[in-house]
């Protein structure tokens, strides 16, 4: 093919090898033979390769949308669930707390300045600054625990879940709710109309739960020292009645069928009475938040307690012996 494509065509000639001749053809032939023979006798050292400092997995997970997964499967699943939860239409993070939407009555100082224990105040401080160490907070900041509820719920362990939704603390919420309803009824007894007392009684029943008709941002915020606007409830009870109807409206056995309820104005309930009601609701709210969080910490410690937990608890009690009078220290 070379003879046919090249122009002018190369000529082929035969040169005798190993003749010892001094012509250019003989010298070139001898040189090529020498190089071929020398390559066969070469014994140069091969450069050593460093040992591998890593190992490859036997297999890797693959996703058609994300390719090969470079992280663990559990972390990938958690991240995808978080993204799906945040992108859901029903997800309302409500991270910002616009105080203008909530009740503006002045709150009492004695639960913080004159209380024998400052635990409720500490819970409020940590809750409002997003410092309560729930599983979701620890997962986002330290990645040392899954974000799910540690008491078996199929939900993220957020502050709202712990204080308002988790069934593990339902009995505590119910007990405080009964106390709140009794205090509300006693406070309003004989000081306002039966209709307004009934409306505020139903609002008190929903104070510790998520209710779109009561809370401005659809979720309860009692655990961060916020209350729904009481003046708006007193001024316009229509939306509240629509969300929280009385039992007679639900069963259809009301004696006043077809008669609309009166719509009181802001002056129907005294401003000082509203302020007192706000203080009662506030005190009950922060006590419930402190009660739930204290019970939460006790249960979490019990879940993660090791075999030496009893011994450590005894030693921790002994470290506070200086708080007891000398006549009682022998009890430790």
mmCIF file of C-alpha atoms in Angstrom:
data_model
loop_
_atom_site.group_PDB
_atom_site.id
_atom_site.type_symbol
_atom_site.label_atom_id
_atom_site.label_comp_id
_atom_site.label_asym_id
_atom_site.label_seq_id
_atom_site.Cartn_x
_atom_site.Cartn_y
_atom_site.Cartn_z
ATOM 1 C CA UNK A 1 0.000 0.000 0.000
ATOM 2 C CA UNK A 2 2.892 2.337 0.729
ATOM 3 C CA UNK A 3 4.332 1.675 -2.709
ATOM 4 C CA UNK A 4 1.022 2.613 -4.286
ATOM 5 C CA UNK A 5 0.243 5.772 -2.256
ATOM 6 C CA UNK A 6 3.636 7.464 -1.887
ATOM 7 C CA UNK A 7 5.148 9.478 -4.695
ATOM 8 C CA UNK A 8 7.816 8.924 -5.675
ATOM 9 C CA UNK A 9 7.567 5.253 -4.728
ATOM 10 C CA UNK A 10 10.274 4.078 -2.257
ATOM 11 C CA UNK A 11 12.751 1.494 -3.405
ATOM 12 C CA UNK A 12 13.413 -1.701 -1.466
ATOM 13 C CA UNK A 13 16.957 -3.041 -1.210
ATOM 14 C CA UNK A 14 18.514 -5.911 0.731
ATOM 15 C CA UNK A 15 21.475 -5.281 3.041
ATOM 16 C CA UNK A 16 23.586 -8.132 4.329
ATOM 17 C CA UNK A 17 23.772 -8.252 8.134
ATOM 18 C CA UNK A 18 26.695 -9.050 10.425
ATOM 19 C CA UNK A 19 29.245 -8.575 7.668
ATOM 20 C CA UNK A 20 31.433 -6.041 9.512
ATOM 21 C CA UNK A 21 31.136 -3.647 6.602
ATOM 22 C CA UNK A 22 31.624 0.100 7.030
ATOM 23 C CA UNK A 23 28.948 1.287 4.690
ATOM 24 C CA UNK A 24 26.075 3.358 6.066
ATOM 25 C CA UNK A 25 23.629 0.523 5.480
ATOM 26 C CA UNK A 26 25.751 -1.981 7.382
ATOM 27 C CA UNK A 27 26.386 0.410 10.288
ATOM 28 C CA UNK A 28 22.663 1.201 10.635
ATOM 29 C CA UNK A 29 21.786 -2.473 10.590
ATOM 30 C CA UNK A 30 24.373 -3.252 13.269
ATOM 31 C CA UNK A 31 23.116 -0.397 15.460
ATOM 32 C CA UNK A 32 19.506 -1.600 15.308
ATOM 33 C CA UNK A 33 20.570 -5.135 16.232
ATOM 34 C CA UNK A 34 22.592 -3.795 19.141
ATOM 35 C CA UNK A 35 19.648 -1.803 20.528
ATOM 36 C CA UNK A 36 17.299 -4.784 20.263
ATOM 37 C CA UNK A 37 19.751 -7.064 22.083
ATOM 38 C CA UNK A 38 20.445 -4.455 24.810
ATOM 39 C CA UNK A 39 16.737 -4.041 25.543
ATOM 40 C CA UNK A 40 16.494 -7.740 26.280
ATOM 41 C CA UNK A 41 19.310 -7.548 28.839
ATOM 42 C CA UNK A 42 17.980 -4.403 30.664
ATOM 43 C CA UNK A 43 17.386 -5.027 34.401
ATOM 44 C CA UNK A 44 16.307 -1.582 35.613
ATOM 45 C CA UNK A 45 14.314 -1.317 38.861
ATOM 46 C CA UNK A 46 10.583 -0.592 38.687
ATOM 47 C CA UNK A 47 9.562 2.339 40.888
ATOM 48 C CA UNK A 48 7.544 1.085 43.897
ATOM 49 C CA UNK A 49 3.917 2.217 44.183
ATOM 50 C CA UNK A 50 2.636 3.440 47.597
ATOM 51 C CA UNK A 51 0.219 1.259 49.484
ATOM 52 C CA UNK A 52 -3.439 2.221 49.186
ATOM 53 C CA UNK A 53 -4.767 4.112 52.218
ATOM 54 C CA UNK A 54 -8.430 3.449 51.422
ATOM 55 C CA UNK A 55 -10.663 0.599 50.405
ATOM 56 C CA UNK A 56 -13.520 0.518 47.955
ATOM 57 C CA UNK A 57 -16.944 -0.772 48.935
ATOM 58 C CA UNK A 58 -18.059 -4.045 47.486
ATOM 59 C CA UNK A 59 -21.147 -2.301 46.155
ATOM 60 C CA UNK A 60 -22.634 1.215 46.059
ATOM 61 C CA UNK A 61 -26.237 2.406 46.045
ATOM 62 C CA UNK A 62 -27.416 4.190 42.960
ATOM 63 C CA UNK A 63 -30.353 6.527 42.401
ATOM 64 C CA UNK A 64 -31.603 7.530 38.985
ATOM 65 C CA UNK A 65 -32.044 11.149 40.196
ATOM 66 C CA UNK A 66 -28.891 11.545 42.322
ATOM 67 C CA UNK A 67 -26.427 9.015 40.852
ATOM 68 C CA UNK A 68 -24.180 6.998 43.153
ATOM 69 C CA UNK A 69 -24.679 7.750 46.836
ATOM 70 C CA UNK A 70 -21.460 8.926 48.464
ATOM 71 C CA UNK A 71 -22.982 8.978 51.975
ATOM 72 C CA UNK A 72 -24.563 6.244 54.046
ATOM 73 C CA UNK A 73 -27.993 5.009 53.072
ATOM 74 C CA UNK A 74 -29.548 6.053 56.397
ATOM 75 C CA UNK A 75 -28.306 9.629 56.059
ATOM 76 C CA UNK A 76 -29.566 9.793 52.475
ATOM 77 C CA UNK A 77 -33.025 8.546 53.464
ATOM 78 C CA UNK A 78 -33.241 11.060 56.320
ATOM 79 C CA UNK A 79 -32.227 13.933 54.044
ATOM 80 C CA UNK A 80 -34.813 12.971 51.433
ATOM 81 C CA UNK A 81 -37.552 12.677 54.067
ATOM 82 C CA UNK A 82 -36.620 16.096 55.421
ATOM 83 C CA UNK A 83 -36.813 17.594 51.937
ATOM 84 C CA UNK A 84 -40.159 15.935 51.243
ATOM 85 C CA UNK A 85 -41.520 17.125 54.591
ATOM 86 C CA UNK A 86 -40.362 20.712 54.028
ATOM 87 C CA UNK A 87 -41.717 20.825 50.472
ATOM 88 C CA UNK A 88 -45.154 19.539 51.487
ATOM 89 C CA UNK A 89 -48.054 21.963 51.082
ATOM 90 C CA UNK A 90 -49.135 21.299 54.657
ATOM 91 C CA UNK A 91 -45.726 22.239 56.105
ATOM 92 C CA UNK A 92 -45.814 25.544 57.991
ATOM 93 C CA UNK A 93 -42.496 26.064 59.749
ATOM 94 C CA UNK A 94 -43.585 29.326 61.458
ATOM 95 C CA UNK A 95 -40.017 29.913 62.568
ATOM 96 C CA UNK A 96 -40.578 33.655 62.935
ATOM 97 C CA UNK A 97 -42.803 34.784 65.781
ATOM 98 C CA UNK A 98 -44.300 38.208 64.930
ATOM 99 C CA UNK A 99 -45.382 39.470 68.332
ATOM 100 C CA UNK A 100 -47.903 41.839 66.753
ATOM 101 C CA UNK A 101 -50.085 38.842 65.908
ATOM 102 C CA UNK A 102 -50.316 37.682 69.513
ATOM 103 C CA UNK A 103 -51.719 39.027 72.743
ATOM 104 C CA UNK A 104 -50.153 42.277 73.931
ATOM 105 C CA UNK A 105 -51.262 42.342 77.574
ATOM 106 C CA UNK A 106 -48.516 42.872 80.130
ATOM 107 C CA UNK A 107 -47.533 39.605 81.770
ATOM 108 C CA UNK A 108 -46.793 39.043 85.459
ATOM 109 C CA UNK A 109 -43.268 39.091 86.829
ATOM 110 C CA UNK A 110 -43.748 36.927 89.883
ATOM 111 C CA UNK A 111 -43.412 33.551 88.049
ATOM 112 C CA UNK A 112 -39.853 34.634 87.181
ATOM 113 C CA UNK A 113 -38.716 36.962 89.973
ATOM 114 C CA UNK A 114 -40.387 35.412 93.014
ATOM 115 C CA UNK A 115 -40.546 31.732 92.129
ATOM 116 C CA UNK A 116 -38.703 29.294 94.372
ATOM 117 C CA UNK A 117 -37.292 27.623 91.262
ATOM 118 C CA UNK A 118 -36.313 29.285 87.996
ATOM 119 C CA UNK A 119 -36.864 26.162 85.892
ATOM 120 C CA UNK A 120 -39.895 27.586 84.053
ATOM 121 C CA UNK A 121 -37.966 30.751 83.239
ATOM 122 C CA UNK A 122 -35.023 28.731 81.942
ATOM 123 C CA UNK A 123 -37.327 26.638 79.742
ATOM 124 C CA UNK A 124 -38.836 29.831 78.313
ATOM 125 C CA UNK A 125 -35.389 31.291 77.623
ATOM 126 C CA UNK A 126 -34.151 28.185 75.860
ATOM 127 C CA UNK A 127 -37.389 27.658 73.941
ATOM 128 C CA UNK A 128 -37.536 31.211 72.571
ATOM 129 C CA UNK A 129 -33.891 31.011 71.481
ATOM 130 C CA UNK A 130 -34.314 27.531 69.901
ATOM 131 C CA UNK A 131 -31.829 25.996 72.342
ATOM 132 C CA UNK A 132 -33.913 23.135 73.756
ATOM 133 C CA UNK A 133 -31.993 19.984 72.864
ATOM 134 C CA UNK A 134 -34.745 18.047 71.123
ATOM 135 C CA UNK A 135 -33.758 15.248 68.765
ATOM 136 C CA UNK A 136 -34.438 17.431 65.724
ATOM 137 C CA UNK A 137 -32.195 20.238 67.024
ATOM 138 C CA UNK A 138 -29.360 17.829 67.867
ATOM 139 C CA UNK A 139 -29.700 16.160 64.474
ATOM 140 C CA UNK A 140 -29.417 19.443 62.587
ATOM 141 C CA UNK A 141 -26.525 20.810 64.681
ATOM 142 C CA UNK A 142 -24.466 17.785 65.713
ATOM 143 C CA UNK A 143 -25.721 14.853 63.609
ATOM 144 C CA UNK A 144 -25.403 12.622 66.668
ATOM 145 C CA UNK A 145 -28.991 11.339 66.778
ATOM 146 C CA UNK A 146 -31.884 10.720 64.362
ATOM 147 C CA UNK A 147 -34.486 13.521 64.201
ATOM 148 C CA UNK A 148 -37.422 11.229 64.992
ATOM 149 C CA UNK A 149 -39.402 11.274 68.208
ATOM 150 C CA UNK A 150 -37.711 9.088 70.805
ATOM 151 C CA UNK A 151 -41.057 7.880 72.183
ATOM 152 C CA UNK A 152 -42.208 5.973 69.109
ATOM 153 C CA UNK A 153 -44.066 8.691 67.174
ATOM 154 C CA UNK A 154 -43.776 8.795 63.390
ATOM 155 C CA UNK A 155 -42.779 12.473 63.410
ATOM 156 C CA UNK A 156 -39.810 14.773 63.888
ATOM 157 C CA UNK A 157 -39.083 15.549 67.536
ATOM 158 C CA UNK A 158 -39.586 19.316 67.329
ATOM 159 C CA UNK A 159 -40.631 21.653 70.126
ATOM 160 C CA UNK A 160 -44.177 21.774 68.779
ATOM 161 C CA UNK A 161 -44.360 17.985 68.720
ATOM 162 C CA UNK A 162 -43.070 17.606 72.281
ATOM 163 C CA UNK A 163 -45.259 20.287 73.852
ATOM 164 C CA UNK A 164 -48.461 19.969 71.795
ATOM 165 C CA UNK A 165 -48.666 16.648 69.948
ATOM 166 C CA UNK A 166 -46.651 13.830 71.501
ATOM 167 C CA UNK A 167 -48.953 11.234 73.150
ATOM 168 C CA UNK A 168 -46.288 10.555 75.788
ATOM 169 C CA UNK A 169 -47.245 13.817 77.518
ATOM 170 C CA UNK A 170 -50.976 13.751 76.828
ATOM 171 C CA UNK A 171 -51.844 13.129 80.494
ATOM 172 C CA UNK A 172 -49.830 16.167 81.597
ATOM 173 C CA UNK A 173 -51.470 18.396 78.987
ATOM 174 C CA UNK A 174 -54.929 17.127 79.920
ATOM 175 C CA UNK A 175 -54.380 17.775 83.628
ATOM 176 C CA UNK A 176 -53.166 21.337 83.038
ATOM 177 C CA UNK A 177 -55.980 21.915 80.552
ATOM 178 C CA UNK A 178 -58.579 20.950 83.134
ATOM 179 C CA UNK A 179 -56.968 23.327 85.609
ATOM 180 C CA UNK A 180 -56.900 26.115 83.031
ATOM 181 C CA UNK A 181 -60.595 25.679 82.194
ATOM 182 C CA UNK A 182 -61.518 25.726 85.897
ATOM 183 C CA UNK A 183 -59.487 28.895 86.501
ATOM 184 C CA UNK A 184 -60.983 30.576 83.445
ATOM 185 C CA UNK A 185 -64.518 29.714 84.460
ATOM 186 C CA UNK A 186 -63.945 30.895 88.039
ATOM 187 C CA UNK A 187 -62.412 34.158 86.869
ATOM 188 C CA UNK A 188 -65.249 35.002 84.470
ATOM 189 C CA UNK A 189 -68.068 33.768 86.697
ATOM 190 C CA UNK A 190 -70.529 36.618 87.290
ATOM 191 C CA UNK A 191 -68.325 39.196 85.542
ATOM 192 C CA UNK A 192 -69.485 38.785 81.927
ATOM 193 C CA UNK A 193 -72.229 37.137 79.915
ATOM 194 C CA UNK A 194 -72.673 33.393 79.763
ATOM 195 C CA UNK A 195 -72.043 33.444 76.028
ATOM 196 C CA UNK A 196 -68.618 35.095 76.339
ATOM 197 C CA UNK A 197 -67.706 32.813 79.239
ATOM 198 C CA UNK A 198 -68.589 29.851 77.058
ATOM 199 C CA UNK A 199 -66.481 31.167 74.173
ATOM 200 C CA UNK A 200 -63.437 31.732 76.368
ATOM 201 C CA UNK A 201 -63.986 28.336 77.965
ATOM 202 C CA UNK A 202 -63.816 26.658 74.557
ATOM 203 C CA UNK A 203 -60.746 28.732 73.671
ATOM 204 C CA UNK A 204 -59.087 27.590 76.908
ATOM 205 C CA UNK A 205 -59.747 23.981 75.928
ATOM 206 C CA UNK A 206 -57.776 24.508 72.684
ATOM 207 C CA UNK A 207 -54.977 26.646 74.121
ATOM 208 C CA UNK A 208 -52.502 23.772 74.360
ATOM 209 C CA UNK A 209 -53.263 22.283 70.923
ATOM 210 C CA UNK A 210 -52.838 23.361 67.297
ATOM 211 C CA UNK A 211 -55.966 25.234 66.197
ATOM 212 C CA UNK A 212 -56.181 27.406 63.089
ATOM 213 C CA UNK A 213 -59.191 29.279 64.452
ATOM 214 C CA UNK A 214 -57.436 30.296 67.664
ATOM 215 C CA UNK A 215 -53.750 30.740 66.893
ATOM 216 C CA UNK A 216 -52.609 33.331 64.301
ATOM 217 C CA UNK A 217 -49.979 30.996 62.786
ATOM 218 C CA UNK A 218 -52.139 27.866 62.990
ATOM 219 C CA UNK A 219 -49.987 26.244 65.678
ATOM 220 C CA UNK A 220 -49.972 26.679 69.422
ATOM 221 C CA UNK A 221 -47.144 28.794 70.843
ATOM 222 C CA UNK A 222 -47.897 28.582 74.561
ATOM 223 C CA UNK A 223 -44.449 27.097 75.205
ATOM 224 C CA UNK A 224 -42.695 30.270 73.952
ATOM 225 C CA UNK A 225 -44.621 32.679 76.187
ATOM 226 C CA UNK A 226 -47.217 33.670 73.547
ATOM 227 C CA UNK A 227 -51.003 33.805 73.779
ATOM 228 C CA UNK A 228 -53.696 34.271 71.136
ATOM 229 C CA UNK A 229 -55.108 37.835 70.979
ATOM 230 C CA UNK A 230 -57.746 37.809 73.714
ATOM 231 C CA UNK A 231 -59.176 41.189 72.663
ATOM 232 C CA UNK A 232 -59.910 39.825 69.194
ATOM 233 C CA UNK A 233 -61.642 36.797 70.668
ATOM 234 C CA UNK A 234 -63.868 39.075 72.736
ATOM 235 C CA UNK A 235 -64.533 41.459 69.839
ATOM 236 C CA UNK A 236 -65.251 38.935 67.096
ATOM 237 C CA UNK A 237 -66.324 35.541 68.375
ATOM 238 C CA UNK A 238 -67.740 34.429 65.036
ATOM 239 C CA UNK A 239 -64.553 32.678 63.765
ATOM 240 C CA UNK A 240 -64.022 31.076 67.144
ATOM 241 C CA UNK A 241 -67.564 29.737 67.245
ATOM 242 C CA UNK A 242 -67.116 28.386 63.725
ATOM 243 C CA UNK A 243 -64.044 26.397 64.709
ATOM 244 C CA UNK A 244 -65.074 25.581 68.260
ATOM 245 C CA UNK A 245 -68.897 25.158 68.155
ATOM 246 C CA UNK A 246 -70.807 24.410 71.341
ATOM 247 C CA UNK A 247 -72.169 20.930 71.914
ATOM 248 C CA UNK A 248 -75.705 22.037 71.109
ATOM 249 C CA UNK A 249 -74.663 23.174 67.634
ATOM 250 C CA UNK A 250 -72.903 19.875 66.926
ATOM 251 C CA UNK A 251 -75.792 17.670 68.000
ATOM 252 C CA UNK A 252 -78.483 19.871 66.459
ATOM 253 C CA UNK A 253 -80.575 19.858 69.636
ATOM 254 C CA UNK A 254 -80.238 23.530 70.466
ATOM 255 C CA UNK A 255 -83.385 25.236 71.725
ATOM 256 C CA UNK A 256 -82.469 28.424 69.853
ATOM 257 C CA UNK A 257 -82.471 27.021 66.328
ATOM 258 C CA UNK A 258 -82.531 29.855 63.806
ATOM 259 C CA UNK A 259 -81.623 32.518 66.382
ATOM 260 C CA UNK A 260 -78.216 34.060 65.825
ATOM 261 C CA UNK A 261 -75.920 34.554 68.784
ATOM 262 C CA UNK A 262 -75.164 38.132 69.877
ATOM 263 C CA UNK A 263 -71.864 39.584 68.691
ATOM 264 C CA UNK A 264 -70.420 41.607 71.559
ATOM 265 C CA UNK A 265 -68.076 44.528 71.053
ATOM 266 C CA UNK A 266 -64.713 45.106 72.685
ATOM 267 C CA UNK A 267 -66.382 46.916 75.565
ATOM 268 C CA UNK A 268 -68.489 43.864 76.473
ATOM 269 C CA UNK A 269 -65.682 42.466 78.666
ATOM 270 C CA UNK A 270 -63.688 44.732 80.936
ATOM 271 C CA UNK A 271 -60.094 45.453 79.908
ATOM 272 C CA UNK A 272 -58.801 44.686 83.391
ATOM 273 C CA UNK A 273 -60.589 41.349 83.306
ATOM 274 C CA UNK A 274 -58.911 40.525 79.993
ATOM 275 C CA UNK A 275 -55.546 41.440 81.478
ATOM 276 C CA UNK A 276 -56.179 39.193 84.462
ATOM 277 C CA UNK A 277 -57.258 36.384 82.122
ATOM 278 C CA UNK A 278 -54.054 36.787 80.107
ATOM 279 C CA UNK A 279 -52.005 36.474 83.295
ATOM 280 C CA UNK A 280 -53.843 33.304 84.319
ATOM 281 C CA UNK A 281 -53.316 31.724 80.900
ATOM 282 C CA UNK A 282 -49.663 32.792 80.844
ATOM 283 C CA UNK A 283 -48.841 31.304 84.246
ATOM 284 C CA UNK A 284 -50.582 28.045 83.374
ATOM 285 C CA UNK A 285 -48.763 27.911 80.006
ATOM 286 C CA UNK A 286 -45.256 28.333 81.363
ATOM 287 C CA UNK A 287 -45.928 25.835 84.149
ATOM 288 C CA UNK A 288 -47.138 23.283 81.621
ATOM 289 C CA UNK A 289 -44.066 23.899 79.436
ATOM 290 C CA UNK A 290 -41.779 23.405 82.436
ATOM 291 C CA UNK A 291 -43.669 20.276 83.525
ATOM 292 C CA UNK A 292 -43.516 18.705 80.063
ATOM 293 C CA UNK A 293 -39.847 19.519 79.548
ATOM 294 C CA UNK A 294 -38.878 18.192 82.962
ATOM 295 C CA UNK A 295 -40.743 14.948 82.264
ATOM 296 C CA UNK A 296 -39.161 14.799 78.799
ATOM 297 C CA UNK A 297 -35.641 15.034 80.226
ATOM 298 C CA UNK A 298 -36.384 12.369 82.831
ATOM 299 C CA UNK A 299 -37.735 9.954 80.231
ATOM 300 C CA UNK A 300 -34.886 10.571 77.806
ATOM 301 C CA UNK A 301 -32.333 9.962 80.554
ATOM 302 C CA UNK A 302 -34.124 6.739 81.433
ATOM 303 C CA UNK A 303 -34.018 5.614 77.793
ATOM 304 C CA UNK A 304 -30.268 6.182 77.547
ATOM 305 C CA UNK A 305 -29.348 5.197 81.095
ATOM 306 C CA UNK A 306 -26.477 2.731 81.410
ATOM 307 C CA UNK A 307 -25.938 -0.025 83.987
ATOM 308 C CA UNK A 308 -24.150 2.402 86.337
ATOM 309 C CA UNK A 309 -26.902 5.010 86.337
ATOM 310 C CA UNK A 310 -27.992 4.260 89.923
ATOM 311 C CA UNK A 311 -24.514 4.828 91.308
ATOM 312 C CA UNK A 312 -24.063 8.086 89.442
ATOM 313 C CA UNK A 313 -27.404 9.415 90.702
ATOM 314 C CA UNK A 314 -26.397 8.771 94.314
ATOM 315 C CA UNK A 315 -23.104 10.589 93.864
ATOM 316 C CA UNK A 316 -24.825 13.502 92.137
ATOM 317 C CA UNK A 317 -27.206 13.872 95.097
ATOM 318 C CA UNK A 318 -24.281 13.879 97.502
ATOM 319 C CA UNK A 319 -22.667 16.774 95.652
ATOM 320 C CA UNK A 320 -25.594 18.978 96.708
ATOM 321 C CA UNK A 321 -25.373 18.089 100.377
ATOM 322 C CA UNK A 322 -24.234 21.620 101.204
ATOM 323 C CA UNK A 323 -27.772 22.825 100.471
ATOM 324 C CA UNK A 324 -29.141 20.864 103.444
ATOM 325 C CA UNK A 325 -28.871 21.868 107.083
ATOM 326 C CA UNK A 326 -26.115 20.119 108.973
ATOM 327 C CA UNK A 327 -28.664 18.224 111.037
ATOM 328 C CA UNK A 328 -30.022 16.528 107.881
ATOM 329 C CA UNK A 329 -26.841 15.779 105.979
ATOM 330 C CA UNK A 330 -26.497 12.402 107.642
ATOM 331 C CA UNK A 331 -29.485 11.233 105.560
ATOM 332 C CA UNK A 332 -27.298 11.176 102.447
#
